[in-house]
Amino acid sequence: MIDYMSRMSFLILILFATACSQITVDQPVDGSVSLTKPSTFGVTFVNGIPPSLQLVLNSTDVTDLFTITEAGAVADGSLLADKVFSGKNQFTVVIGTRIISSVFHFDDIGPTVHILSADHSTGNISGYVTDPSGVTSLTIDGNPVAVTGQNIFGTTFTSMALNDVTAVDTNGFESQVVYLRGDQELGNSISLRLNNGAFPIKQKLL
């Protein structure tokens, strides 16, 4: 009896795994980068509607926004537009404990500059730049900075109360960050980041 139950449990597990493997996320394409939000979200089922189906965009359950049939699930992108954010997004099919995901980028902002070290006494600064579309230029206080193929940089800078770091991606989107030297005070200023990535942000150098 125990052996029979074990076999049945194993068979059910195989059938469940097979059903999951027959589900594909067609749109948005995994790894895609676009200047616009997806026009369509689509999932294909080979063996009919899976049990306990849940569709999640980023952290929001959007199952009710899809038209679901035995062949798959589809939703117009306009219905989900307010749940797609600048940068990295994840659309996920959840079936019990199994997930099938598509990670895509809505790239409407400039690059992100990561400062790893900055020494005001020596004037040395290093870090890296990230952008899903690619980086075309980086400047510090208006001076061009060479960036490697891996978007890593190391250069010198002039220690000032404020240092401006600006980066531009292949789409022409620009991001600007204004770093405040550690011995300066912000006072009553306000730090903001806007979606277009072009508004300066005051913060202390690392």
mmCIF file of C-alpha atoms in Angstrom:
data_model
loop_
_atom_site.group_PDB
_atom_site.id
_atom_site.type_symbol
_atom_site.label_atom_id
_atom_site.label_comp_id
_atom_site.label_asym_id
_atom_site.label_seq_id
_atom_site.Cartn_x
_atom_site.Cartn_y
_atom_site.Cartn_z
ATOM 1 C CA MET A 1 0.000 0.000 0.000
ATOM 2 C CA ILE A 2 2.780 2.401 0.941
ATOM 3 C CA ASP A 3 4.659 1.533 -2.237
ATOM 4 C CA TYR A 4 1.500 2.167 -4.300
ATOM 5 C CA MET A 5 0.944 5.571 -2.660
ATOM 6 C CA SER A 6 4.571 6.509 -3.222
ATOM 7 C CA ARG A 7 4.271 5.669 -6.892
ATOM 8 C CA MET A 8 1.066 7.663 -7.216
ATOM 9 C CA SER A 9 2.644 10.676 -5.514
ATOM 10 C CA PHE A 10 5.651 10.421 -7.816
ATOM 11 C CA LEU A 11 3.371 10.213 -10.869
ATOM 12 C CA ILE A 12 1.384 13.262 -9.777
ATOM 13 C CA LEU A 13 4.615 15.185 -9.244
ATOM 14 C CA ILE A 14 5.803 14.273 -12.763
ATOM 15 C CA LEU A 15 2.476 15.296 -14.293
ATOM 16 C CA PHE A 16 2.548 18.585 -12.408
ATOM 17 C CA ALA A 17 6.111 19.340 -13.508
ATOM 18 C CA THR A 18 5.211 18.453 -17.104
ATOM 19 C CA ALA A 19 2.227 20.789 -17.022
ATOM 20 C CA CYS A 20 4.424 23.613 -15.743
ATOM 21 C CA SER A 21 7.021 22.967 -18.430
ATOM 22 C CA GLN A 22 4.270 23.357 -21.054
ATOM 23 C CA ILE A 23 3.608 26.963 -20.016
ATOM 24 C CA THR A 24 5.506 29.770 -21.720
ATOM 25 C CA VAL A 25 5.547 33.519 -21.248
ATOM 26 C CA ASP A 26 5.431 34.921 -24.777
ATOM 27 C CA GLN A 27 5.141 38.620 -24.057
ATOM 28 C CA PRO A 28 7.045 40.512 -22.811
ATOM 29 C CA VAL A 29 10.059 38.535 -24.038
ATOM 30 C CA ASP A 30 12.433 37.562 -21.253
ATOM 31 C CA GLY A 31 15.504 39.829 -21.254
ATOM 32 C CA SER A 32 13.962 42.402 -23.574
ATOM 33 C CA VAL A 33 14.693 46.134 -23.355
ATOM 34 C CA SER A 34 12.260 48.696 -24.734
ATOM 35 C CA LEU A 35 11.721 52.461 -24.695
ATOM 36 C CA THR A 36 7.980 51.866 -24.401
ATOM 37 C CA LYS A 37 5.833 49.826 -22.052
ATOM 38 C CA PRO A 38 4.682 46.413 -23.345
ATOM 39 C CA SER A 39 1.658 46.560 -25.658
ATOM 40 C CA THR A 40 0.642 42.992 -24.811
ATOM 41 C CA PHE A 41 1.133 40.464 -22.034
ATOM 42 C CA GLY A 42 0.699 36.865 -23.125
ATOM 43 C CA VAL A 43 1.073 33.345 -21.758
ATOM 44 C CA THR A 44 0.586 30.068 -23.662
ATOM 45 C CA PHE A 45 -0.854 26.855 -22.146
ATOM 46 C CA VAL A 46 -0.328 23.537 -23.936
ATOM 47 C CA ASN A 47 -2.395 21.342 -21.614
ATOM 48 C CA GLY A 48 -5.215 23.696 -20.720
ATOM 49 C CA ILE A 49 -5.617 26.112 -17.826
ATOM 50 C CA PRO A 50 -3.306 25.035 -14.982
ATOM 51 C CA PRO A 51 -4.734 24.724 -11.469
ATOM 52 C CA SER A 52 -4.269 27.570 -8.971
ATOM 53 C CA LEU A 53 -3.127 29.927 -11.746
ATOM 54 C CA GLN A 54 -1.852 33.315 -10.610
ATOM 55 C CA LEU A 55 -0.378 36.049 -12.805
ATOM 56 C CA VAL A 56 1.833 38.610 -11.092
ATOM 57 C CA LEU A 57 3.385 41.781 -12.477
ATOM 58 C CA ASN A 58 6.157 42.939 -10.173
ATOM 59 C CA SER A 59 4.437 42.563 -6.775
ATOM 60 C CA THR A 60 0.822 42.927 -7.952
ATOM 61 C CA ASP A 61 -1.611 40.098 -8.687
ATOM 62 C CA VAL A 62 -3.029 40.968 -12.122
ATOM 63 C CA THR A 63 -4.835 37.698 -12.887
ATOM 64 C CA ASP A 64 -8.243 39.382 -13.098
ATOM 65 C CA LEU A 65 -6.995 41.706 -15.850
ATOM 66 C CA PHE A 66 -6.293 38.801 -18.214
ATOM 67 C CA THR A 67 -8.594 36.988 -20.602
ATOM 68 C CA ILE A 68 -7.916 33.337 -19.805
ATOM 69 C CA THR A 69 -8.766 30.430 -22.121
ATOM 70 C CA GLU A 70 -7.657 26.817 -22.487
ATOM 71 C CA ALA A 71 -4.964 28.039 -24.901
ATOM 72 C CA GLY A 72 -3.495 30.767 -22.730
ATOM 73 C CA ALA A 73 -3.875 34.138 -21.068
ATOM 74 C CA VAL A 74 -3.623 37.569 -22.668
ATOM 75 C CA ALA A 75 -4.010 41.175 -21.520
ATOM 76 C CA ASP A 76 -3.749 44.482 -23.317
ATOM 77 C CA GLY A 77 -0.717 46.413 -22.139
ATOM 78 C CA SER A 78 -2.822 49.492 -21.419
ATOM 79 C CA LEU A 79 -4.542 47.607 -18.593
ATOM 80 C CA LEU A 80 -1.207 46.983 -16.873
ATOM 81 C CA ALA A 81 0.657 50.172 -17.795
ATOM 82 C CA ASP A 82 0.399 51.703 -14.330
ATOM 83 C CA LYS A 83 2.087 48.618 -12.868
ATOM 84 C CA VAL A 84 5.122 48.766 -15.176
ATOM 85 C CA PHE A 85 7.959 50.808 -13.711
ATOM 86 C CA SER A 86 11.027 52.483 -15.145
ATOM 87 C CA GLY A 87 13.903 50.008 -15.231
ATOM 88 C CA LYS A 88 13.608 46.317 -14.354
ATOM 89 C CA ASN A 89 10.209 44.575 -14.246
ATOM 90 C CA GLN A 90 9.155 40.969 -13.710
ATOM 91 C CA PHE A 91 6.061 39.228 -15.070
ATOM 92 C CA THR A 92 5.467 35.873 -13.368
ATOM 93 C CA VAL A 93 3.170 32.891 -13.784
ATOM 94 C CA VAL A 94 2.619 31.211 -10.412
ATOM 95 C CA ILE A 95 1.242 27.677 -10.139
ATOM 96 C CA GLY A 96 1.396 26.481 -6.560
ATOM 97 C CA THR A 97 5.083 26.621 -5.651
ATOM 98 C CA ARG A 98 6.259 26.753 -9.268
ATOM 99 C CA ILE A 99 7.004 30.005 -11.087
ATOM 100 C CA ILE A 100 7.741 30.883 -14.720
ATOM 101 C CA SER A 101 9.025 34.421 -15.159
ATOM 102 C CA SER A 102 9.930 36.976 -17.777
ATOM 103 C CA VAL A 103 12.218 39.824 -16.734
ATOM 104 C CA PHE A 104 12.054 42.876 -18.977
ATOM 105 C CA HIS A 105 13.260 46.484 -18.876
ATOM 106 C CA PHE A 106 11.285 49.628 -19.588
ATOM 107 C CA ASP A 107 14.203 51.940 -20.267
ATOM 108 C CA ASP A 108 13.040 55.550 -20.116
ATOM 109 C CA ILE A 109 15.663 56.815 -17.664
ATOM 110 C CA GLY A 110 19.377 57.530 -17.692
ATOM 111 C CA PRO A 111 22.146 55.267 -16.360
ATOM 112 C CA THR A 112 22.774 54.601 -12.678
ATOM 113 C CA VAL A 113 26.240 55.517 -11.415
ATOM 114 C CA HIS A 114 27.622 53.441 -8.536
ATOM 115 C CA ILE A 115 30.502 55.070 -6.652
ATOM 116 C CA LEU A 116 32.653 52.406 -4.980
ATOM 117 C CA SER A 117 35.345 54.692 -3.588
ATOM 118 C CA ALA A 118 36.146 58.404 -3.544
ATOM 119 C CA ASP A 119 39.136 59.861 -1.715
ATOM 120 C CA HIS A 120 39.180 63.648 -1.386
ATOM 121 C CA SER A 121 42.775 63.670 -0.173
ATOM 122 C CA THR A 122 44.178 61.821 -3.221
ATOM 123 C CA GLY A 123 41.489 62.826 -5.713
ATOM 124 C CA ASN A 124 40.916 59.205 -6.772
ATOM 125 C CA ILE A 125 37.424 57.948 -7.576
ATOM 126 C CA SER A 126 36.180 54.623 -8.963
ATOM 127 C CA GLY A 127 32.937 52.809 -9.623
ATOM 128 C CA TYR A 128 30.721 51.468 -12.379
ATOM 129 C CA VAL A 129 27.711 52.502 -14.460
ATOM 130 C CA THR A 130 24.626 50.408 -15.244
ATOM 131 C CA ASP A 131 22.002 50.817 -17.949
ATOM 132 C CA PRO A 132 20.092 48.069 -19.810
ATOM 133 C CA SER A 133 20.497 49.836 -23.170
ATOM 134 C CA GLY A 134 24.176 50.704 -22.752
ATOM 135 C CA VAL A 135 26.234 53.691 -21.641
ATOM 136 C CA THR A 136 27.630 56.255 -24.088
ATOM 137 C CA SER A 137 29.267 58.822 -21.808
ATOM 138 C CA LEU A 138 30.206 59.692 -18.249
ATOM 139 C CA THR A 139 31.441 63.029 -16.932
ATOM 140 C CA ILE A 140 32.512 64.278 -13.521
ATOM 141 C CA ASP A 141 32.209 68.039 -13.110
ATOM 142 C CA GLY A 142 31.992 68.293 -16.900
ATOM 143 C CA ASN A 143 35.194 66.325 -17.514
ATOM 144 C CA PRO A 144 34.875 63.172 -19.691
ATOM 145 C CA VAL A 145 35.617 59.899 -17.914
ATOM 146 C CA ALA A 146 36.691 56.737 -19.751
ATOM 147 C CA VAL A 147 34.464 53.726 -19.140
ATOM 148 C CA THR A 148 35.562 50.143 -19.903
ATOM 149 C CA GLY A 149 33.541 47.587 -21.842
ATOM 150 C CA GLN A 150 32.215 46.383 -18.502
ATOM 151 C CA ASN A 151 31.179 49.971 -17.650
ATOM 152 C CA ILE A 152 33.840 50.274 -14.941
ATOM 153 C CA PHE A 153 35.675 53.547 -14.396
ATOM 154 C CA GLY A 154 38.575 54.889 -12.347
ATOM 155 C CA THR A 155 39.835 58.459 -12.566
ATOM 156 C CA THR A 156 40.742 61.547 -10.585
ATOM 157 C CA PHE A 157 38.527 64.428 -9.550
ATOM 158 C CA THR A 158 38.868 67.812 -7.896
ATOM 159 C CA SER A 159 37.610 67.923 -4.334
ATOM 160 C CA MET A 160 34.847 70.525 -4.092
ATOM 161 C CA ALA A 161 31.863 71.131 -1.830
ATOM 162 C CA LEU A 162 29.664 69.714 -4.616
ATOM 163 C CA ASN A 163 30.703 67.274 -7.338
ATOM 164 C CA ASP A 164 28.470 66.656 -10.353
ATOM 165 C CA VAL A 165 28.345 63.201 -11.966
ATOM 166 C CA THR A 166 26.420 62.889 -15.252
ATOM 167 C CA ALA A 167 25.874 59.806 -17.416
ATOM 168 C CA VAL A 168 24.112 59.344 -20.772
ATOM 169 C CA ASP A 169 22.810 56.095 -22.290
ATOM 170 C CA THR A 170 22.537 55.003 -25.931
ATOM 171 C CA ASN A 171 18.994 56.375 -26.127
ATOM 172 C CA GLY A 172 20.091 59.846 -25.073
ATOM 173 C CA PHE A 173 18.582 59.638 -21.592
ATOM 174 C CA GLU A 174 20.672 61.472 -19.026
ATOM 175 C CA SER A 175 21.027 61.037 -15.277
ATOM 176 C CA GLN A 176 22.702 63.530 -12.989
ATOM 177 C CA VAL A 177 23.722 63.181 -9.366
ATOM 178 C CA VAL A 178 25.225 65.966 -7.275
ATOM 179 C CA TYR A 179 27.362 64.587 -4.464
ATOM 180 C CA LEU A 180 27.878 66.605 -1.313
ATOM 181 C CA ARG A 181 31.310 66.436 0.320
ATOM 182 C CA GLY A 182 31.280 64.788 3.738
ATOM 183 C CA ASP A 183 32.196 67.952 5.640
ATOM 184 C CA GLN A 184 29.253 69.893 4.180
ATOM 185 C CA GLU A 185 25.722 70.102 5.550
ATOM 186 C CA LEU A 186 22.492 69.833 3.597
ATOM 187 C CA GLY A 187 20.562 72.206 5.845
ATOM 188 C CA ASN A 188 16.926 72.405 4.760
ATOM 189 C CA SER A 189 17.410 71.059 1.230
ATOM 190 C CA ILE A 190 15.216 68.272 -0.143
ATOM 191 C CA SER A 191 16.447 65.203 -2.057
ATOM 192 C CA LEU A 192 14.306 64.058 -4.986
ATOM 193 C CA ARG A 193 14.525 61.544 -7.830
ATOM 194 C CA LEU A 194 12.266 61.915 -10.853
ATOM 195 C CA ASN A 195 11.463 59.120 -13.326
ATOM 196 C CA ASN A 196 13.266 60.801 -16.221
ATOM 197 C CA GLY A 197 16.499 60.470 -14.249
ATOM 198 C CA ALA A 198 17.565 64.038 -15.025
ATOM 199 C CA PHE A 199 16.877 65.722 -11.685
ATOM 200 C CA PRO A 200 19.995 66.160 -9.537
ATOM 201 C CA ILE A 201 20.150 64.424 -6.186
ATOM 202 C CA LYS A 202 22.271 65.717 -3.342
ATOM 203 C CA GLN A 203 24.051 63.103 -1.292
ATOM 204 C CA LYS A 204 27.389 62.536 0.390
ATOM 205 C CA LEU A 205 30.320 60.986 -1.410
ATOM 206 C CA LEU A 206 31.268 57.517 -0.218
#
